Structure formats: C-alpha cells, structure tokens
C-alpha cells in the first residue's frame, strides 16, 4: 500500500512535466504513466531467480555439450587412433583432454557463480538481517532453493558434470546417447543432495519454542508448520509439534479443531502445553556445507576420471 501511494504521489507530482523518474527496487512493482512523466520500477526479483537458474543450468550444459562429445566424437569418427599411432599413450591422450577442458569448465562456472553471488549479495544480506517478507519470495542463501547457486558449489557441479559426460562418452562411444545419459545421471545425482544428504554435512541445532501470539506460523487443520523462531537467516531442516509431555504429538488438542481465528488456535495450543521443536542449519554453517558438498562432487569427478583412464587403457581399441 505504501508503494502504491508513493507511486501515485510521484505520478501526480510529475504530471505535465517533461521529466523522467526512474525507480529501482528489488520488489516487483507497477509501471505507471502520467502525461509525459514516466515512473518505471525495475524488478530485480526476476533477475535474482533467473541468475540462480542460470548457475544451475550451466553445469548440465557443460556436461552435455563439452564433456560427452569430447571423446565420443573422436571414438565415433576413429580419429583417436591417429593420436595413438603417433606415440601418444592412451592415458596421456585422455588426461590431456580432461585437464585442459576441465580447467576451462571450472573457470567458466566459477566466474558465473561469482557474478551471481556478488549481484545477489545485498539481497542475501538483507534477508539474513530480517529485511525480507513473504511477498518477495527471497530466502536465506543457506536455503536449498538458492544454496546450489551460491559460492563454490557450482564449480564442483560443473567439474563433476563435465567428467561425467566424458565418462559416458568413453563408455557408450556415441555422442547423442552419451549426452542424454549425462543429463539424466547428473539430475539423478544432484537431486538427493538437498533432500537427504546436505543437512547431515554439518552439525544442526534443535530448539523448542512455545506457541505465542507474536510468533508467526502456518496453522492448518491438522498440523502446524513454519514456526518463526526469530532467526530469518536459517534453513529449517525439520520441525515437529510436541504435546505437553514433550513427546511428538499424535494429534492436536480438541480445542484447536474448533478455533475460529488464529488467536484462538494459538490459545488452544498454548493452553494445552503444546510446543514446536525446530531443527535447523544456522547461517554460520553456509561455508562448511559449501566446502563439504564441493568436496563430494570433486571426489566423484576424480573417481570418474580414474575410471575413464582405466577403461581407455584396457577396453578401447
């Protein structure tokens, strides 16, 4: 409402004047035109999420279009034998290709991630300080939604995807099937990380909080979730409603089913002695998780490179 009033006031003030007002904000807004005056609000929100998606797509594209064809194309055409007949060992031939292109891969992915992390820095700091609300869809940088598009993790993704593509090129020896297998496997390996693995790469914190009127939460018919514990910079890993005995509640109190307002629902839970147990990863764990996850994917890349070298020495002709 304040933004709309401000836009109305500015529009009225510049009506009939030969002037342009540029309004830049991270929040989505309206474009208003009055006479010769133009008020334009740039929506950084779109760039915020587009940048994150771009960082996530780059490793997959690198694996498909750089990794998979790197060796598969030569195996299809038979040009690999030319290099081997000139005295170049198979291992040297393969590792040279992986090393040179792999460095380029790491540099490209690292620069894109650095640019997006730098551009999003003011937003991430504002969210961590509690300057975001439910209308802008911004989340802490440790949240799984954007964690993979920050810091050094994209570099690990890119190197892994590239070597994965090379591996399928060596194994399948056909470019298009290798590209398809690279994309499917990359997605299959990446998805379990935020769902089941990442939360265990650093120690988590668990707190138990009471239900109060000044504590925001989502109140549903048979459950309560997203209880605010006063830490806007965290990643909530798990939460559970506890009964008066401190055990996980099998059901909510009877009075909760009859509440006709948020206040009445909170009173029903508080009067029955119910509390919420929240397990979270704090903002301080961001770089610990970043290094751990990057190490995992770089380790996978090294293992795949070793497999490629062994397969090239003993299976290719």
Coordinates of N, CA and C in Angstrom, one line a residue, residues 211-312:
X211 N 4.1 -21.7 21.7 CA 3.2 -21.0 20.7 C 2.8 -19.7 21.4
X212 N 3.0 -18.6 20.7 CA 2.6 -17.3 21.3 C 2.0 -16.5 20.1
X213 N 1.3 -15.4 20.5 CA 0.6 -14.6 19.5 C 1.5 -13.8 18.6
X214 N 2.7 -13.5 19.1 CA 3.7 -12.8 18.3 C 4.6 -13.7 17.5
X215 N 4.4 -15.0 17.5 CA 5.2 -15.9 16.8 C 4.5 -16.4 15.5
X216 N 5.0 -16.0 14.3 CA 4.3 -16.3 13.1 C 4.4 -17.8 12.8
X217 N 3.4 -18.4 12.2 CA 3.4 -19.8 11.9 C 2.3 -20.1 10.8
X218 N 2.3 -21.2 10.2 CA 1.3 -21.7 9.3 C 0.4 -22.7 10.1
X219 N -0.9 -22.3 10.3 CA -1.8 -23.1 11.1 C -2.8 -23.8 10.1
X220 N -2.7 -25.1 10.0 CA -3.5 -25.9 9.1 C -4.6 -26.7 10.0
X221 N -5.4 -27.4 9.3 CA -6.5 -28.1 10.0 C -6.0 -29.1 11.0
X222 N -4.9 -29.9 10.6 CA -4.4 -30.9 11.5 C -2.9 -30.8 11.8
X223 N -2.3 -29.7 11.5 CA -0.8 -29.5 11.7 C -0.4 -28.1 11.8
X224 N 0.8 -27.9 12.3 CA 1.3 -26.5 12.4 C 2.8 -26.6 11.8
X225 N 3.1 -25.6 11.0 CA 4.5 -25.7 10.4 C 5.0 -24.2 10.2
X226 N 6.3 -24.2 9.8 CA 7.0 -22.9 9.6 C 6.8 -21.9 10.7
X227 N 7.1 -22.5 11.9 CA 7.0 -21.7 13.1 C 8.3 -20.8 13.2
X228 N 8.0 -19.5 13.4 CA 9.1 -18.5 13.4 C 9.8 -18.6 14.8
X229 N 11.2 -18.8 14.7 CA 11.9 -18.8 16.0 C 12.8 -17.6 16.1
X230 N 12.6 -16.6 15.3 CA 13.3 -15.3 15.4 C 14.7 -15.3 14.7
X231 N 14.9 -16.3 13.8 CA 16.1 -16.4 13.1 C 15.8 -16.4 11.6
X232 N 15.8 -15.2 10.9 CA 15.5 -15.2 9.5 C 16.5 -15.8 8.6
X233 N 17.7 -16.1 9.1 CA 18.8 -16.5 8.2 C 19.1 -18.0 8.3
X234 N 18.1 -18.8 8.7 CA 18.4 -20.2 8.9 C 17.7 -21.0 7.8
X235 N 18.1 -22.3 7.7 CA 17.4 -23.3 6.9 C 16.8 -24.3 7.9
X236 N 15.5 -24.3 7.9 CA 14.7 -25.3 8.7 C 14.8 -26.6 8.1
X237 N 15.5 -27.6 8.8 CA 15.6 -28.9 8.3 C 14.4 -29.8 8.6
X238 N 13.9 -29.6 9.8 CA 12.8 -30.4 10.3 C 12.1 -29.7 11.4
X239 N 10.8 -30.0 11.6 CA 10.1 -29.5 12.8 C 9.0 -30.4 13.1
X240 N 8.6 -30.4 14.4 CA 7.6 -31.4 14.9 C 6.9 -30.7 16.1
X241 N 5.6 -30.9 16.1 CA 4.8 -30.4 17.2 C 4.8 -31.4 18.4
X242 N 5.1 -30.9 19.6 CA 5.2 -31.7 20.8 C 4.0 -31.5 21.7
X243 N 3.6 -32.5 22.4 CA 2.5 -32.4 23.3 C 3.0 -31.9 24.6
X244 N 2.1 -31.9 25.6 CA 2.5 -31.4 27.0 C 3.6 -32.2 27.6
X245 N 3.7 -33.5 27.3 CA 4.7 -34.4 27.9 C 6.0 -34.3 27.2
X246 N 6.1 -33.5 26.1 CA 7.4 -33.4 25.3 C 7.6 -34.4 24.3
X247 N 6.6 -35.3 24.0 CA 6.6 -36.3 23.0 C 6.0 -35.8 21.7
X248 N 6.4 -36.3 20.6 CA 5.7 -35.9 19.3 C 4.2 -36.1 19.4
X249 N 3.5 -35.0 19.1 CA 2.0 -35.1 19.2 C 1.4 -35.9 18.1
X250 N 0.5 -36.8 18.5 CA -0.2 -37.7 17.6 C -1.4 -37.0 17.0
X251 N -1.9 -36.0 17.7 CA -3.0 -35.1 17.2 C -2.9 -33.8 17.9
X252 N -3.6 -32.8 17.4 CA -3.7 -31.5 18.1 C -4.8 -31.5 19.1
X253 N -4.8 -30.6 20.1 CA -5.8 -30.6 21.1 C -7.2 -30.4 20.5
X254 N -8.2 -30.9 21.2 CA -9.6 -30.8 20.7 C -10.0 -29.4 20.5
X255 N -9.6 -28.5 21.3 CA -10.0 -27.1 21.2 C -9.5 -26.5 19.9
X256 N -8.4 -27.0 19.4 CA -7.8 -26.5 18.1 C -8.7 -26.7 16.9
X257 N -9.4 -27.8 17.0 CA -10.3 -28.1 15.8 C -11.5 -27.1 15.8
X258 N -11.8 -26.5 16.9 CA -13.0 -25.6 16.9 C -12.6 -24.1 16.9
X259 N -11.3 -23.8 16.7 CA -10.9 -22.4 16.8 C -11.3 -21.7 15.5
X260 N -11.8 -20.5 15.7 CA -12.3 -19.7 14.5 C -11.4 -18.5 14.1
X261 N -10.2 -18.5 14.7 CA -9.3 -17.4 14.4 C -7.9 -17.9 14.8
X262 N -6.9 -17.2 14.2 CA -5.5 -17.5 14.5 C -5.3 -17.4 16.0
X263 N -5.8 -16.3 16.6 CA -5.6 -16.1 18.1 C -6.2 -17.3 18.9
X264 N -7.4 -17.7 18.5 CA -8.0 -18.9 19.2 C -7.2 -20.1 19.0
X265 N -6.6 -20.3 17.8 CA -5.8 -21.5 17.6 C -4.5 -21.5 18.4
X266 N -3.9 -20.3 18.5 CA -2.7 -20.2 19.3 C -3.0 -20.5 20.8
X267 N -4.1 -19.9 21.3 CA -4.6 -20.1 22.6 C -4.8 -21.6 22.9
X268 N -5.4 -22.3 21.9 CA -5.7 -23.7 22.1 C -4.4 -24.5 22.3
X269 N -3.4 -24.2 21.5 CA -2.1 -24.9 21.6 C -1.4 -24.6 22.8
X270 N -1.4 -23.3 23.2 CA -0.6 -22.8 24.4 C -1.3 -23.4 25.7
X271 N -2.6 -23.3 25.7 CA -3.3 -23.8 26.9 C -3.1 -25.3 27.1
X272 N -2.9 -26.0 26.0 CA -2.7 -27.5 26.2 C -1.2 -27.8 26.4
X273 N -0.4 -26.8 26.4 CA 1.0 -27.1 26.7 C 1.8 -27.5 25.5
X274 N 1.3 -27.4 24.3 CA 2.0 -27.8 23.1 C 3.1 -26.8 22.7
X275 N 4.1 -27.4 22.2 CA 5.3 -26.6 21.7 C 5.8 -27.1 20.3
X276 N 6.7 -26.4 19.7 CA 7.2 -26.8 18.4 C 8.7 -27.0 18.5
X277 N 9.1 -28.1 18.1 CA 10.6 -28.5 18.0 C 11.1 -28.2 16.6
X278 N 12.1 -27.4 16.5 CA 12.6 -27.0 15.2 C 14.1 -27.3 15.1
X279 N 14.5 -28.1 14.1 CA 15.9 -28.4 13.8 C 16.3 -27.6 12.6
X280 N 17.4 -26.9 12.7 CA 17.8 -26.0 11.6 C 19.3 -26.0 11.4
X281 N 19.7 -25.6 10.2 CA 21.1 -25.2 9.9 C 21.3 -23.7 10.0
X282 N 22.2 -23.3 10.8 CA 22.4 -21.8 11.0 C 23.2 -21.2 9.8
X283 N 23.1 -19.9 9.7 CA 23.8 -19.2 8.6 C 25.3 -19.5 8.7
X284 N 25.8 -19.7 10.0 CA 27.3 -19.9 10.1 C 27.7 -21.2 9.5
X285 N 26.8 -22.1 9.1 CA 27.2 -23.4 8.5 C 27.3 -23.3 7.0
X286 N 27.0 -22.1 6.5 CA 27.0 -22.0 5.0 C 28.3 -22.4 4.3
X287 N 29.4 -21.9 4.8 CA 30.6 -22.3 4.1 C 31.1 -23.7 4.4
X288 N 30.7 -24.2 5.6 CA 31.0 -25.6 5.9 C 30.3 -26.5 5.0
X289 N 29.0 -26.2 4.7 CA 28.3 -27.0 3.8 C 28.8 -26.8 2.4
X290 N 29.2 -25.6 2.0 CA 29.7 -25.4 0.7 C 31.0 -26.2 0.4
X291 N 31.9 -26.2 1.3 CA 33.2 -26.9 1.1 C 32.9 -28.4 1.1
X292 N 32.0 -28.9 2.0 CA 31.8 -30.3 2.1 C 31.1 -30.8 0.8
X293 N 30.1 -30.1 0.3 CA 29.4 -30.5 -0.9 C 30.3 -30.4 -2.1
X294 N 31.1 -29.4 -2.2 CA 32.0 -29.2 -3.3 C 33.0 -30.4 -3.3
X295 N 33.5 -30.7 -2.1 CA 34.5 -31.8 -2.0 C 33.9 -33.1 -2.4
X296 N 32.6 -33.4 -2.1 CA 32.0 -34.6 -2.6 C 31.9 -34.7 -4.1
X297 N 31.6 -33.6 -4.8 CA 31.4 -33.7 -6.2 C 32.8 -33.7 -6.9
X298 N 33.8 -33.0 -6.3 CA 35.1 -33.1 -6.9 C 35.7 -34.5 -6.7
X299 N 35.4 -35.1 -5.6 CA 35.8 -36.5 -5.4 C 35.2 -37.5 -6.4
X300 N 33.9 -37.3 -6.6 CA 33.2 -38.1 -7.7 C 33.9 -37.9 -9.0
X301 N 34.2 -36.6 -9.3 CA 34.9 -36.3 -10.6 C 36.2 -37.0 -10.7
X302 N 37.0 -37.0 -9.7 CA 38.3 -37.7 -9.7 C 38.1 -39.2 -9.9
X303 N 37.1 -39.8 -9.2 CA 36.8 -41.2 -9.4 C 36.4 -41.6 -10.8
X304 N 35.6 -40.7 -11.4 CA 35.2 -41.0 -12.8 C 36.3 -40.8 -13.7
X305 N 37.2 -39.9 -13.5 CA 38.4 -39.7 -14.3 C 39.3 -40.9 -14.3
X306 N 39.4 -41.5 -13.1 CA 40.2 -42.7 -12.9 C 39.6 -43.9 -13.7
X307 N 38.2 -44.0 -13.6 CA 37.5 -45.0 -14.4 C 37.7 -44.8 -15.9
X308 N 37.7 -43.6 -16.4 CA 37.9 -43.3 -17.8 C 39.3 -43.7 -18.2
X309 N 40.3 -43.4 -17.4 CA 41.7 -43.8 -17.7 C 41.9 -45.3 -17.8
X310 N 41.3 -46.0 -16.8 CA 41.4 -47.4 -16.8 C 40.7 -48.1 -18.0
X311 N 39.5 -47.5 -18.3 CA 38.7 -48.1 -19.4 C 39.4 -47.8 -20.7
X312 N 40.0 -46.7 -20.8 CA 40.7 -46.3 -22.1 C 41.9 -47.2 -22.3

